[in-house]
PDB file of C-alpha atoms in Angstrom:
ATOM      1  CA  UNK A 176       0.058   0.073  -0.071  1.00 61.00           C
ATOM      2  CA  UNK A 177       1.362   3.361  -1.044  1.00 73.00           C
ATOM      3  CA  UNK A 178       0.993   6.193   1.802  1.00 86.00           C
ATOM      4  CA  UNK A 179      -0.574   9.881   1.018  1.00 90.00           C
ATOM      5  CA  UNK A 180       3.171  11.064   1.179  1.00 92.00           C
ATOM      6  CA  UNK A 181       4.506   9.148  -1.551  1.00 90.00           C
ATOM      7  CA  UNK A 182       1.342   9.775  -3.713  1.00 92.00           C
ATOM      8  CA  UNK A 183       1.757  13.479  -3.258  1.00 94.00           C
ATOM      9  CA  UNK A 184       5.225  13.288  -4.150  1.00 94.00           C
ATOM     10  CA  UNK A 185       4.676  11.500  -7.281  1.00 94.00           C
ATOM     11  CA  UNK A 186       1.778  13.743  -8.244  1.00 95.00           C
ATOM     12  CA  UNK A 187       4.203  16.809  -7.743  1.00 96.00           C
ATOM     13  CA  UNK A 188       6.556  15.389 -10.123  1.00 95.00           C
ATOM     14  CA  UNK A 189       3.786  14.318 -12.469  1.00 96.00           C
ATOM     15  CA  UNK A 190       2.377  17.795 -12.516  1.00 95.00           C
ATOM     16  CA  UNK A 191       5.387  19.638 -13.312  1.00 93.00           C
ATOM     17  CA  UNK A 192       5.703  17.404 -16.887  1.00 93.00           C
ATOM     18  CA  UNK A 193       4.820  18.409 -20.245  1.00 88.00           C
ATOM     19  CA  UNK A 194       2.902  15.533 -21.747  1.00 90.00           C
ATOM     20  CA  UNK A 195       2.535  15.307 -25.182  1.00 88.00           C
ATOM     21  CA  UNK A 196      -0.976  15.095 -27.065  1.00 85.00           C
ATOM     22  CA  UNK A 197      -1.497  12.844 -28.570  1.00 88.00           C
ATOM     23  CA  UNK A 198       0.654  10.794 -26.233  1.00 91.00           C
ATOM     24  CA  UNK A 199       3.657   8.998 -27.971  1.00 93.00           C
ATOM     25  CA  UNK A 200       6.235   7.412 -25.356  1.00 93.00           C
ATOM     26  CA  UNK A 201       9.288   8.276 -27.507  1.00 93.00           C
ATOM     27  CA  UNK A 202       8.332  11.908 -27.896  1.00 94.00           C
ATOM     28  CA  UNK A 203       7.736  11.869 -24.004  1.00 95.00           C
ATOM     29  CA  UNK A 204      11.025  10.574 -23.487  1.00 95.00           C
ATOM     30  CA  UNK A 205      12.879  12.970 -25.876  1.00 95.00           C
ATOM     31  CA  UNK A 206      11.194  15.968 -23.843  1.00 94.00           C
ATOM     32  CA  UNK A 207      12.173  14.464 -20.658  1.00 94.00           C
ATOM     33  CA  UNK A 208      15.722  14.465 -21.786  1.00 95.00           C
ATOM     34  CA  UNK A 209      15.729  17.887 -23.085  1.00 93.00           C
ATOM     35  CA  UNK A 210      14.117  19.229 -19.874  1.00 91.00           C
ATOM     36  CA  UNK A 211      16.655  17.245 -17.682  1.00 90.00           C
ATOM     37  CA  UNK A 212      19.427  18.395 -19.858  1.00 92.00           C
ATOM     38  CA  UNK A 213      20.592  14.897 -20.159  1.00 92.00           C
ATOM     39  CA  UNK A 214      20.623  12.711 -23.395  1.00 94.00           C
ATOM     40  CA  UNK A 215      18.117   9.520 -22.565  1.00 95.00           C
ATOM     41  CA  UNK A 216      18.847   6.775 -25.431  1.00 93.00           C
ATOM     42  CA  UNK A 217      16.112   4.089 -25.615  1.00 94.00           C
ATOM     43  CA  UNK A 218      17.702   0.740 -26.407  1.00 89.00           C
ATOM     44  CA  UNK A 219      15.444  -2.196 -27.943  1.00 90.00           C
ATOM     45  CA  UNK A 220      15.989  -5.831 -26.381  1.00 85.00           C
ATOM     46  CA  UNK A 221      14.647  -8.014 -29.175  1.00 80.00           C
ATOM     47  CA  UNK A 222      14.104 -11.510 -28.608  1.00 70.00           C
ATOM     48  CA  UNK A 223      14.558 -11.516 -25.118  1.00 63.00           C
ATOM     49  CA  UNK A 224      12.534 -13.571 -22.349  1.00 62.00           C
ATOM     50  CA  UNK A 225      13.102 -10.401 -19.984  1.00 69.00           C
ATOM     51  CA  UNK A 226       9.671  -8.486 -20.229  1.00 76.00           C
ATOM     52  CA  UNK A 227      10.851  -5.357 -18.304  1.00 81.00           C
ATOM     53  CA  UNK A 228      12.999  -2.589 -18.793  1.00 85.00           C
ATOM     54  CA  UNK A 229      16.446  -1.853 -17.322  1.00 84.00           C
ATOM     55  CA  UNK A 230      17.791   1.988 -16.507  1.00 86.00           C
ATOM     56  CA  UNK A 231      21.523   2.225 -16.874  1.00 82.00           C
ATOM     57  CA  UNK A 232      22.899   5.878 -16.220  1.00 81.00           C
ATOM     58  CA  UNK A 233      26.384   7.001 -16.835  1.00 79.00           C
ATOM     59  CA  UNK A 234      27.756  10.479 -16.235  1.00 80.00           C
ATOM     60  CA  UNK A 235      26.717  11.775 -19.511  1.00 84.00           C
ATOM     61  CA  UNK A 236      23.651   9.640 -20.757  1.00 88.00           C
ATOM     62  CA  UNK A 237      21.172   7.685 -19.483  1.00 88.00           C
ATOM     63  CA  UNK A 238      19.974   4.288 -21.126  1.00 89.00           C
ATOM     64  CA  UNK A 239      16.913   2.795 -21.274  1.00 91.00           C
ATOM     65  CA  UNK A 240      16.470  -0.994 -22.438  1.00 86.00           C
ATOM     66  CA  UNK A 241      13.255  -2.223 -22.918  1.00 90.00           C
ATOM     67  CA  UNK A 242      11.523  -5.523 -24.298  1.00 86.00           C
ATOM     68  CA  UNK A 243      10.382  -5.518 -27.848  1.00 86.00           C
ATOM     69  CA  UNK A 244       8.604  -8.890 -27.624  1.00 86.00           C
ATOM     70  CA  UNK A 245       5.706  -7.346 -25.752  1.00 87.00           C
ATOM     71  CA  UNK A 246       2.586  -5.325 -26.795  1.00 89.00           C
ATOM     72  CA  UNK A 247       2.399  -1.948 -27.464  1.00 89.00           C
ATOM     73  CA  UNK A 248       0.896  -0.832 -24.334  1.00 91.00           C
ATOM     74  CA  UNK A 249       3.219  -2.852 -22.042  1.00 91.00           C
ATOM     75  CA  UNK A 250       6.423  -1.409 -24.141  1.00 92.00           C
ATOM     76  CA  UNK A 251       4.513   1.992 -23.241  1.00 94.00           C
ATOM     77  CA  UNK A 252       4.187   1.228 -19.632  1.00 94.00           C
ATOM     78  CA  UNK A 253       8.200  -0.081 -19.509  1.00 93.00           C
ATOM     79  CA  UNK A 254       9.436   3.155 -20.756  1.00 95.00           C
ATOM     80  CA  UNK A 255       7.322   5.224 -18.215  1.00 96.00           C
ATOM     81  CA  UNK A 256       8.099   3.218 -15.509  1.00 94.00           C
ATOM     82  CA  UNK A 257      12.055   3.367 -16.267  1.00 93.00           C
ATOM     83  CA  UNK A 258      11.194   7.305 -16.829  1.00 95.00           C
ATOM     84  CA  UNK A 259       9.544   7.355 -13.235  1.00 95.00           C
ATOM     85  CA  UNK A 260      12.796   6.163 -11.817  1.00 93.00           C
ATOM     86  CA  UNK A 261      14.561   8.984 -13.569  1.00 93.00           C
ATOM     87  CA  UNK A 262      11.964  11.695 -12.209  1.00 95.00           C
ATOM     88  CA  UNK A 263      12.027  10.370  -8.932  1.00 93.00           C
ATOM     89  CA  UNK A 264      16.150  10.380  -8.509  1.00 88.00           C
ATOM     90  CA  UNK A 265      16.581   6.443  -7.793  1.00 85.00           C
ATOM     91  CA  UNK A 266      20.169   5.589  -7.836  1.00 70.00           C
ATOM     92  CA  UNK A 267      20.076   1.821  -8.324  1.00 59.00           C
ATOM     93  CA  UNK A 268      20.319  -1.613  -7.050  1.00 53.00           C
ATOM     94  CA  UNK A 269      23.727  -3.005  -6.001  1.00 47.00           C
ATOM     95  CA  UNK A 270      22.265  -6.569  -6.708  1.00 50.00           C
ATOM     96  CA  UNK A 271      22.269  -5.609 -10.685  1.00 51.00           C
ATOM     97  CA  UNK A 272      25.924  -4.650 -10.907  1.00 53.00           C
ATOM     98  CA  UNK A 273      26.204  -7.357 -13.598  1.00 53.00           C
ATOM     99  CA  UNK A 274      23.764  -5.656 -16.096  1.00 55.00           C
ATOM    100  CA  UNK A 275      26.089  -2.686 -17.323  1.00 53.00           C
ATOM    101  CA  UNK A 276      28.699  -5.268 -18.756  1.00 54.00           C
ATOM    102  CA  UNK A 277      25.724  -7.318 -20.413  1.00 58.00           C
ATOM    103  CA  UNK A 278      23.970  -4.522 -21.833  1.00 56.00           C
ATOM    104  CA  UNK A 279      26.467  -1.842 -22.396  1.00 57.00           C
ATOM    105  CA  UNK A 280      29.970  -3.748 -22.695  1.00 59.00           C
ATOM    106  CA  UNK A 281      31.597  -0.875 -24.629  1.00 60.00           C
ATOM    107  CA  UNK A 282      31.512   1.312 -21.499  1.00 56.00           C
ATOM    108  CA  UNK A 283      33.813   0.732 -18.468  1.00 57.00           C
ATOM    109  CA  UNK A 284      32.200  -0.114 -15.009  1.00 55.00           C
ATOM    110  CA  UNK A 285      33.533   3.305 -13.792  1.00 53.00           C
ATOM    111  CA  UNK A 286      31.455   5.376 -15.932  1.00 50.00           C
ATOM    112  CA  UNK A 287      28.102   3.529 -14.983  1.00 48.00           C
ATOM    113  CA  UNK A 288      26.449   5.621 -12.177  1.00 49.00           C
ATOM    114  CA  UNK A 289      23.427   3.246 -11.428  1.00 51.00           C
ATOM    115  CA  UNK A 290      21.680   0.557 -12.848  1.00 51.00           C
ATOM    116  CA  UNK A 291      17.823  -0.061 -12.096  1.00 51.00           C
ATOM    117  CA  UNK A 292      15.606  -2.965 -13.013  1.00 52.00           C
ATOM    118  CA  UNK A 293      12.644  -4.445 -11.630  1.00 49.00           C
ATOM    119  CA  UNK A 294      13.852  -6.960  -9.196  1.00 51.00           C
ATOM    120  CA  UNK A 295      11.343  -6.527  -6.302  1.00 51.00           C
ATOM    121  CA  UNK A 296       8.177  -4.807  -6.525  1.00 49.00           C
ATOM    122  CA  UNK A 297       7.691  -4.359  -2.743  1.00 52.00           C
ATOM    123  CA  UNK A 298      10.818  -1.907  -3.035  1.00 81.00           C
ATOM    124  CA  UNK A 299       9.870   1.506  -2.270  1.00 85.00           C
ATOM    125  CA  UNK A 300      11.605   2.907  -5.096  1.00 88.00           C
ATOM    126  CA  UNK A 301      10.033   0.379  -7.637  1.00 87.00           C
ATOM    127  CA  UNK A 302       6.304   1.407  -6.180  1.00 89.00           C
ATOM    128  CA  UNK A 303       7.272   4.984  -6.761  1.00 92.00           C
ATOM    129  CA  UNK A 304       8.425   4.298 -10.388  1.00 93.00           C
ATOM    130  CA  UNK A 305       5.217   2.401 -11.009  1.00 92.00           C
ATOM    131  CA  UNK A 306       3.057   5.147  -9.552  1.00 94.00           C
ATOM    132  CA  UNK A 307       4.404   7.796 -11.745  1.00 95.00           C
ATOM    133  CA  UNK A 308       4.357   5.627 -14.651  1.00 95.00           C
ATOM    134  CA  UNK A 309       0.765   5.159 -14.033  1.00 94.00           C
ATOM    135  CA  UNK A 310       0.076   8.733 -13.099  1.00 94.00           C
ATOM    136  CA  UNK A 311       1.389   9.785 -16.571  1.00 95.00           C
ATOM    137  CA  UNK A 312      -0.444   7.498 -18.519  1.00 94.00           C
ATOM    138  CA  UNK A 313      -3.671   8.045 -16.797  1.00 92.00           C
ATOM    139  CA  UNK A 314      -3.136  11.868 -17.583  1.00 91.00           C
ATOM    140  CA  UNK A 315      -2.066  11.097 -21.305  1.00 90.00           C
ATOM    141  CA  UNK A 316      -5.343   9.142 -21.689  1.00 87.00           C
ATOM    142  CA  UNK A 317      -7.456  11.776 -20.292  1.00 84.00           C
ATOM    143  CA  UNK A 318      -6.130  14.332 -22.383  1.00 75.00           C
ATOM    144  CA  UNK A 319      -6.498  12.312 -25.576  1.00 70.00           C
ATOM    145  CA  UNK A 320     -10.082  11.431 -24.522  1.00 65.00           C
ATOM    146  CA  UNK A 321     -10.483  15.379 -24.005  1.00 57.00           C
ATOM    147  CA  UNK A 322      -8.897  16.314 -27.484  1.00 55.00           C
ATOM    148  CA  UNK A 323     -11.660  15.142 -29.838  1.00 53.00           C
ATOM    149  CA  UNK A 324     -12.822  17.394 -32.749  1.00 53.00           C
ATOM    150  CA  UNK A 325     -15.849  19.972 -31.300  1.00 56.00           C
ATOM    151  CA  UNK A 326     -18.403  18.182 -33.720  1.00 56.00           C
ATOM    152  CA  UNK A 327     -17.561  15.013 -32.454  1.00 55.00           C
ATOM    153  CA  UNK A 328     -17.543  16.226 -28.771  1.00 53.00           C
ATOM    154  CA  UNK A 329     -20.864  17.870 -29.450  1.00 58.00           C
ATOM    155  CA  UNK A 330     -22.327  14.464 -30.834  1.00 58.00           C
ATOM    156  CA  UNK A 331     -21.220  12.801 -27.896  1.00 53.00           C
ATOM    157  CA  UNK A 332     -22.490  14.986 -25.463  1.00 58.00           C
ATOM    158  CA  UNK A 333     -25.969  14.879 -27.242  1.00 58.00           C
ATOM    159  CA  UNK A 334     -26.003  10.982 -27.046  1.00 59.00           C
ATOM    160  CA  UNK A 335     -25.023  11.298 -23.482  1.00 55.00           C
ATOM    161  CA  UNK A 336     -28.157  13.497 -23.044  1.00 54.00           C
ATOM    162  CA  UNK A 337     -30.361  10.754 -23.974  1.00 54.00           C
ATOM    163  CA  UNK A 338     -28.978   8.818 -21.022  1.00 51.00           C
ATOM    164  CA  UNK A 339     -29.257  11.742 -18.270  1.00 50.00           C
ATOM    165  CA  UNK A 340     -31.700  10.748 -15.508  1.00 47.00           C
ATOM    166  CA  UNK A 341     -31.899  14.104 -13.939  1.00 45.00           C
TER     167      UNK A 341
END
């Protein structure tokens, strides 16, 4: 269970974001990188049994690795979850220190500052990243639903009035 303090912290983070409409996770990550002043490189992991993402941060660039053998919606959530780690300032998990060599073998271990991956959902950082991802997705869906053409919105309002029981 997530307490109110964590909920408010995550809400404040999401409230400060510019969320593109229509929503596109790649555009969102690009805008996030620009806002943070750090490159974020999306790295697809095709054909992997791993159905999650991994964040590897160096002194100069953040890498978000994501599974491609999943649905579009799951891929989007993976990207938002890893972005949630960036937004919350999470520093990583020492149990995952083998990942940088596996995922970015061309980088020296000294360059890699932190590695984040989904190892234990009960961890507070994982819950925060998951909440931020869900809040971003919810806001993006709400904005998309509200961005219909005026004539369609008018038609929907008329159809809705048929069912109004007031």
